[in-house]
mmCIF file of C-alpha atoms in Angstrom:
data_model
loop_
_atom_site.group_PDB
_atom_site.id
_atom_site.type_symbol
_atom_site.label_atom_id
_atom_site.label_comp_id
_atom_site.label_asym_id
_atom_site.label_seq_id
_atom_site.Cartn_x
_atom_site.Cartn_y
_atom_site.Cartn_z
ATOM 1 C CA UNK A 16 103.282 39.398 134.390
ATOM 2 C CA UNK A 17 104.329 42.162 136.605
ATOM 3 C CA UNK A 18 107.492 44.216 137.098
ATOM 4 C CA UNK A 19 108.381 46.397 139.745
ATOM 5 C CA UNK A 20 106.745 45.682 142.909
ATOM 6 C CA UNK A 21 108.657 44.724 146.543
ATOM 7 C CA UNK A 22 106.644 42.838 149.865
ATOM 8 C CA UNK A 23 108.575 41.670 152.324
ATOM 9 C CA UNK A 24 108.824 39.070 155.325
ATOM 10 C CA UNK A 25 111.892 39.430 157.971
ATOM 11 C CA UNK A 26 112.066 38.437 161.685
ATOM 12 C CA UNK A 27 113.110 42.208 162.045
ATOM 13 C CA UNK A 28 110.129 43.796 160.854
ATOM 14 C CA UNK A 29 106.949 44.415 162.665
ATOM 15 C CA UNK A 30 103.671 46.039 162.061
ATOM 16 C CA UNK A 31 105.048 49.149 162.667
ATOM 17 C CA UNK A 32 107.802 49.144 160.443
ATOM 18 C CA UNK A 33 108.350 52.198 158.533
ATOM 19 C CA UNK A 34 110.462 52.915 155.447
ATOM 20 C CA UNK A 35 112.798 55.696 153.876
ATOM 21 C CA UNK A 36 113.090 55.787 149.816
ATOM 22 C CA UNK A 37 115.503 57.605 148.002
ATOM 23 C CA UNK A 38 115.077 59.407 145.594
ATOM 24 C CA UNK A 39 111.396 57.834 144.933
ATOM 25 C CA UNK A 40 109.517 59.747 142.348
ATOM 26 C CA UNK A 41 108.795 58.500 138.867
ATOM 27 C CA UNK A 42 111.103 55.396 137.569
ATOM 28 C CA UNK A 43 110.822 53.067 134.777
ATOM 29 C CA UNK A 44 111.820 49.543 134.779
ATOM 30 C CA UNK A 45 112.943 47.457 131.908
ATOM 31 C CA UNK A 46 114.048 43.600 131.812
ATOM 32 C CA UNK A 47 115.760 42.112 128.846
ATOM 33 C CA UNK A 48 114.222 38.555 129.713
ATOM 34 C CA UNK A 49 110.515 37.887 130.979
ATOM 35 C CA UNK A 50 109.193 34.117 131.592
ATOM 36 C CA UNK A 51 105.697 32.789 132.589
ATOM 37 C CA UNK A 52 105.932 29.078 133.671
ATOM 38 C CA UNK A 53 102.556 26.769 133.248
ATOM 39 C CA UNK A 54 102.754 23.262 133.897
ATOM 40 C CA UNK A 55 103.042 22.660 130.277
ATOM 41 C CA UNK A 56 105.181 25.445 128.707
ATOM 42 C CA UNK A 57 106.772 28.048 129.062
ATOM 43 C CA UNK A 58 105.802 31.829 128.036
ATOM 44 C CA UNK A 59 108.347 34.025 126.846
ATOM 45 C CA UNK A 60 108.773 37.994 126.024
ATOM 46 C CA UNK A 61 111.885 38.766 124.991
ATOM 47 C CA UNK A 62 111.259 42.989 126.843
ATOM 48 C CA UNK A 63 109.176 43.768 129.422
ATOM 49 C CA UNK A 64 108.712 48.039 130.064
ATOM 50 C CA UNK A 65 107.293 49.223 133.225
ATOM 51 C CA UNK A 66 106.742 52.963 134.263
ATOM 52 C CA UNK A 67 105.791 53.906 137.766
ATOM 53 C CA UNK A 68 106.034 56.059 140.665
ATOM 54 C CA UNK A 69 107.599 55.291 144.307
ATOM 55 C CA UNK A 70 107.070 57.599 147.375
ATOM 56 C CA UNK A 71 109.562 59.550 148.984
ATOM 57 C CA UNK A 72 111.420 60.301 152.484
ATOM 58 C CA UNK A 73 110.944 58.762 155.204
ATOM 59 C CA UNK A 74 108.550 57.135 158.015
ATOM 60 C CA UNK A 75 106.793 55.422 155.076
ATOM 61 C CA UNK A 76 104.297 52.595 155.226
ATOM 62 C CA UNK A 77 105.326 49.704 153.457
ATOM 63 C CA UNK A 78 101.930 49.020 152.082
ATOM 64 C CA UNK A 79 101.174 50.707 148.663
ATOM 65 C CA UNK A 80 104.853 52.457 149.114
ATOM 66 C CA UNK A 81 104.626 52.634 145.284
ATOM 67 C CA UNK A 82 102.759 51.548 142.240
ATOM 68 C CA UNK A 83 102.953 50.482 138.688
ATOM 69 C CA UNK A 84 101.079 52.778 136.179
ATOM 70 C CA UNK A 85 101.932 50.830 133.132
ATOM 71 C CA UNK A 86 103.597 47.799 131.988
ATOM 72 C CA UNK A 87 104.478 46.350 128.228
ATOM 73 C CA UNK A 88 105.837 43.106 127.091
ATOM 74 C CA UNK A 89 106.676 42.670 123.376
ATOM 75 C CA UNK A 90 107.983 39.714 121.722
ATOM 76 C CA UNK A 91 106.196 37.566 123.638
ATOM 77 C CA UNK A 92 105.624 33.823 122.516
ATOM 78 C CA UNK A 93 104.478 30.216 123.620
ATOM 79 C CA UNK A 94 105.134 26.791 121.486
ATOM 80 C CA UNK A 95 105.678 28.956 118.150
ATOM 81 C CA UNK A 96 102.815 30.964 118.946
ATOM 82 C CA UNK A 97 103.057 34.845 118.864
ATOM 83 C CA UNK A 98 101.119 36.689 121.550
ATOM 84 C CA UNK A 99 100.327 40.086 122.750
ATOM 85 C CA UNK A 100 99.949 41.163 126.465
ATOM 86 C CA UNK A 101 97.181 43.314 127.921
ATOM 87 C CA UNK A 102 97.695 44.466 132.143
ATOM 88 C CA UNK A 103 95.636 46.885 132.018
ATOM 89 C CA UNK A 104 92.652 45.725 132.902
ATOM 90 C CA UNK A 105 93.653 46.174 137.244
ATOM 91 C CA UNK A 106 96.363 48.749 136.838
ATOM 92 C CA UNK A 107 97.666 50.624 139.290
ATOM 93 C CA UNK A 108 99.403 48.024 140.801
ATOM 94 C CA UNK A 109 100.693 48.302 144.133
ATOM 95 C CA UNK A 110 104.379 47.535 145.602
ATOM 96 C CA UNK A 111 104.811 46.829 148.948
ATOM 97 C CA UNK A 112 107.529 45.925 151.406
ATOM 98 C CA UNK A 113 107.365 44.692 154.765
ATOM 99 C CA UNK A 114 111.306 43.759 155.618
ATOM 100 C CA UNK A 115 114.628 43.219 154.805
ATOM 101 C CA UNK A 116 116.388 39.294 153.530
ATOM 102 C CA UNK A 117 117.924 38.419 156.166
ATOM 103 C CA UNK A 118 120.601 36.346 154.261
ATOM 104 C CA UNK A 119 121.184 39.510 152.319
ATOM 105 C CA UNK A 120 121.150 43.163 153.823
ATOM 106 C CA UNK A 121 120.666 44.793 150.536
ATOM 107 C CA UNK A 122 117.725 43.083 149.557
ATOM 108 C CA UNK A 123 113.973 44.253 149.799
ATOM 109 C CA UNK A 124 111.687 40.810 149.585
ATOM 110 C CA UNK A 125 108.636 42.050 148.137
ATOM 111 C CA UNK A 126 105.307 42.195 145.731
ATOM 112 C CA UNK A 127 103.213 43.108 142.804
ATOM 113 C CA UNK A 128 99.733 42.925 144.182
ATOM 114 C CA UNK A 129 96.762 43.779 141.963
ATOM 115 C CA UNK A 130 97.557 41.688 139.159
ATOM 116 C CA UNK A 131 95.472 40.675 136.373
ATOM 117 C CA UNK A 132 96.864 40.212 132.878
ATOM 118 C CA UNK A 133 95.350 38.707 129.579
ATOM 119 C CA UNK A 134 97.227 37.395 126.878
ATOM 120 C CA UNK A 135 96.148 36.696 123.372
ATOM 121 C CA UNK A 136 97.281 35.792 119.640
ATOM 122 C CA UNK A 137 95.848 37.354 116.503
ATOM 123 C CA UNK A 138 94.069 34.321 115.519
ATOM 124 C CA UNK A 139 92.026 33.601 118.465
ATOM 125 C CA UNK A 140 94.767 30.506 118.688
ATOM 126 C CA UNK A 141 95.851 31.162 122.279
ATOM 127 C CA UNK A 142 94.279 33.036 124.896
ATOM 128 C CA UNK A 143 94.000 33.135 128.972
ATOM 129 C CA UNK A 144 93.753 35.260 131.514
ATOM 130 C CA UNK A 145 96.183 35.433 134.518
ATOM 131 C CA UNK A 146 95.088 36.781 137.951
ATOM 132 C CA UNK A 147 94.416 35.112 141.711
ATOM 133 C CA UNK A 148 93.937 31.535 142.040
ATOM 134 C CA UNK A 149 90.351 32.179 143.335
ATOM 135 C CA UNK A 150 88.928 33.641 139.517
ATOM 136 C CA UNK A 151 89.851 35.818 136.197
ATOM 137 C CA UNK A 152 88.599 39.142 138.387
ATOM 138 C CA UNK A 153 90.477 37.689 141.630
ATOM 139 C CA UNK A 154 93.357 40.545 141.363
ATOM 140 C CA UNK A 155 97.084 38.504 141.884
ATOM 141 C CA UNK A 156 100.489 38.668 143.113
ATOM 142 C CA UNK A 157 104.270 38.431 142.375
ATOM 143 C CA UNK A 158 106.986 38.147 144.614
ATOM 144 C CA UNK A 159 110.419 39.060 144.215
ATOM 145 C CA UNK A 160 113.137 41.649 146.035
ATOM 146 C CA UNK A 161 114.669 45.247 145.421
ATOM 147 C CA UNK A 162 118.562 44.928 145.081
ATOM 148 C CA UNK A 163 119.366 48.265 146.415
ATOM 149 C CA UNK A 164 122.828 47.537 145.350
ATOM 150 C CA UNK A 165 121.998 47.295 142.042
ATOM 151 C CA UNK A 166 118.681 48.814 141.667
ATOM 152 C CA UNK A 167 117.145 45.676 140.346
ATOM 153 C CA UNK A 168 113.817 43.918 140.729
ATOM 154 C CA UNK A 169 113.908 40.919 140.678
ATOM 155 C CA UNK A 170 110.423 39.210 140.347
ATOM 156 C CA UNK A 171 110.349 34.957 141.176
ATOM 157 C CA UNK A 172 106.742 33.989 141.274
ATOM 158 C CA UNK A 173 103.649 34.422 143.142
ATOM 159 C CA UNK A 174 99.805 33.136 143.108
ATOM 160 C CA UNK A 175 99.064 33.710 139.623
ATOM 161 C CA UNK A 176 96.813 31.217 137.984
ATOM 162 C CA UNK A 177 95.479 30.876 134.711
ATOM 163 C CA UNK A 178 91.709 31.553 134.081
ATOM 164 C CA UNK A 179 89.608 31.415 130.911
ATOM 165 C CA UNK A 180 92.362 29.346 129.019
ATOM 166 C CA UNK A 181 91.915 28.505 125.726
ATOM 167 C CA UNK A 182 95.346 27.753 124.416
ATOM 168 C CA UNK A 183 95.581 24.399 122.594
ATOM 169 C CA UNK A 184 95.968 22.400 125.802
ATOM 170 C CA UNK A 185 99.204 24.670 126.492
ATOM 171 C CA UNK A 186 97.479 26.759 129.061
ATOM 172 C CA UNK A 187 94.856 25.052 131.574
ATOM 173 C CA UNK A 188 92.133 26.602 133.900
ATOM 174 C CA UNK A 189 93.875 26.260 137.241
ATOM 175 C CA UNK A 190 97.543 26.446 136.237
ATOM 176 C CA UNK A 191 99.668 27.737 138.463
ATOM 177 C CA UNK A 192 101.785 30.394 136.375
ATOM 178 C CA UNK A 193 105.235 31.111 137.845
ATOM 179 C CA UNK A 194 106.545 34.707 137.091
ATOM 180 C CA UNK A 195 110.231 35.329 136.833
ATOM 181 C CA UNK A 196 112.547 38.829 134.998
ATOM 182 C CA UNK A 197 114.882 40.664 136.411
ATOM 183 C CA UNK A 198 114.057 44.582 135.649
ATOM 184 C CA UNK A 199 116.680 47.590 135.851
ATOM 185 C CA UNK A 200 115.010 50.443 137.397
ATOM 186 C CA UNK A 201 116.239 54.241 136.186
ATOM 187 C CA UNK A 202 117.263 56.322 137.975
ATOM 188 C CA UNK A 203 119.010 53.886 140.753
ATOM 189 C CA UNK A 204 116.897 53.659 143.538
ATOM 190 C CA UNK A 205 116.889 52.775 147.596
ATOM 191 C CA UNK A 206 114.356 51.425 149.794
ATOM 192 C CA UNK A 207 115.891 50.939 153.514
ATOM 193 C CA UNK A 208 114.234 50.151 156.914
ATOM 194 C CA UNK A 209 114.084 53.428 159.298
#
């Protein structure tokens, strides 16, 4: 249930890593394909909007180097059953990096931390709430990677677990919930180590 968001593990990054982003400012962030994978089905929106703001320059800590101010999904659906999205309750999120793939120099691993989203039809049919695996006000995570080449997220899963689930057996307390869209970020972005 997130969208833009970068942490990263690499043997060449330390502690004291810093970071240059160009241009940074305000982007948005929009993927044509969302999925949220429980044990037992699979959640689907067919858009997913985000709107946020990066920082800029360089010498830039890769913790909270950006965050996500809002984020929509519509179309969104389980087993035939319509459902809307709500992430505000935690927003900001924060996006972090901490190095660069090392199979792939253009790549940012990263996450979404801060997460906790609720989802619900209008009949009361289906609803849960996704956030840490420790409780429904445990804030989570996504992880994922910057494509500086293409300025692409691309988010692949995280700790998200459901909470408060009442969804026709479809959606269980304790599910692990496995978060994956690819999201084109305007205008093209790039988030190198100094």
């Amino acid at each position: 249930m997130a969208a833009v968001g970068f942490t990263v593990s690499s043997a060449s990054a330390t502690a004291q890593a810093t970071w240059t982003v160009s241009p940074g400012g305000p982007f948005t962030a929009h993927s044509g394909n969302t999925q949220l994978e429980v044990p037992n089905a699979l959640l689907l929106c067919t858009d997913s909007d985000a709107v946020g703001t990066l920082k800029s320059g360089s010498g830039l800590d890769g913790a909270g180097i950006g965050s996500i101010t809002n984020l929509t999904f519509t179309n969104c659906s389980v087993a035939g059953v319509v459902f809307d999205v709500d992430t505000s309750v935690a927003l900001p999120w924060e996006l972090n990096v901490t190095g660069v793939d090392p199979a792939n120099p253009d790549r940012v691993l990263g996450s979404i931390s801060g997460i906790i989203a609720k989802i619900s039809d209008p009949d009361g049919i289906c609803t849960a709430t996704f956030a840490g695996p420790a409780g429904p006000t445990d804030e989570g995570e996504v992880t994922g990677y910057f494509d500086n080449a293409t300025s692409q997220l691309v988010v692949q899963d995280g700790d998200l677990t459901a909470h408060e689930a009442d969804c026709l057996g479809i959606i269980n307390d304790g599910d692990h919930a496995a978060f994956t869209g690819t999201y084109d970020v305007s205008p093209d972005q790039t988030i190198t180590l100094d």
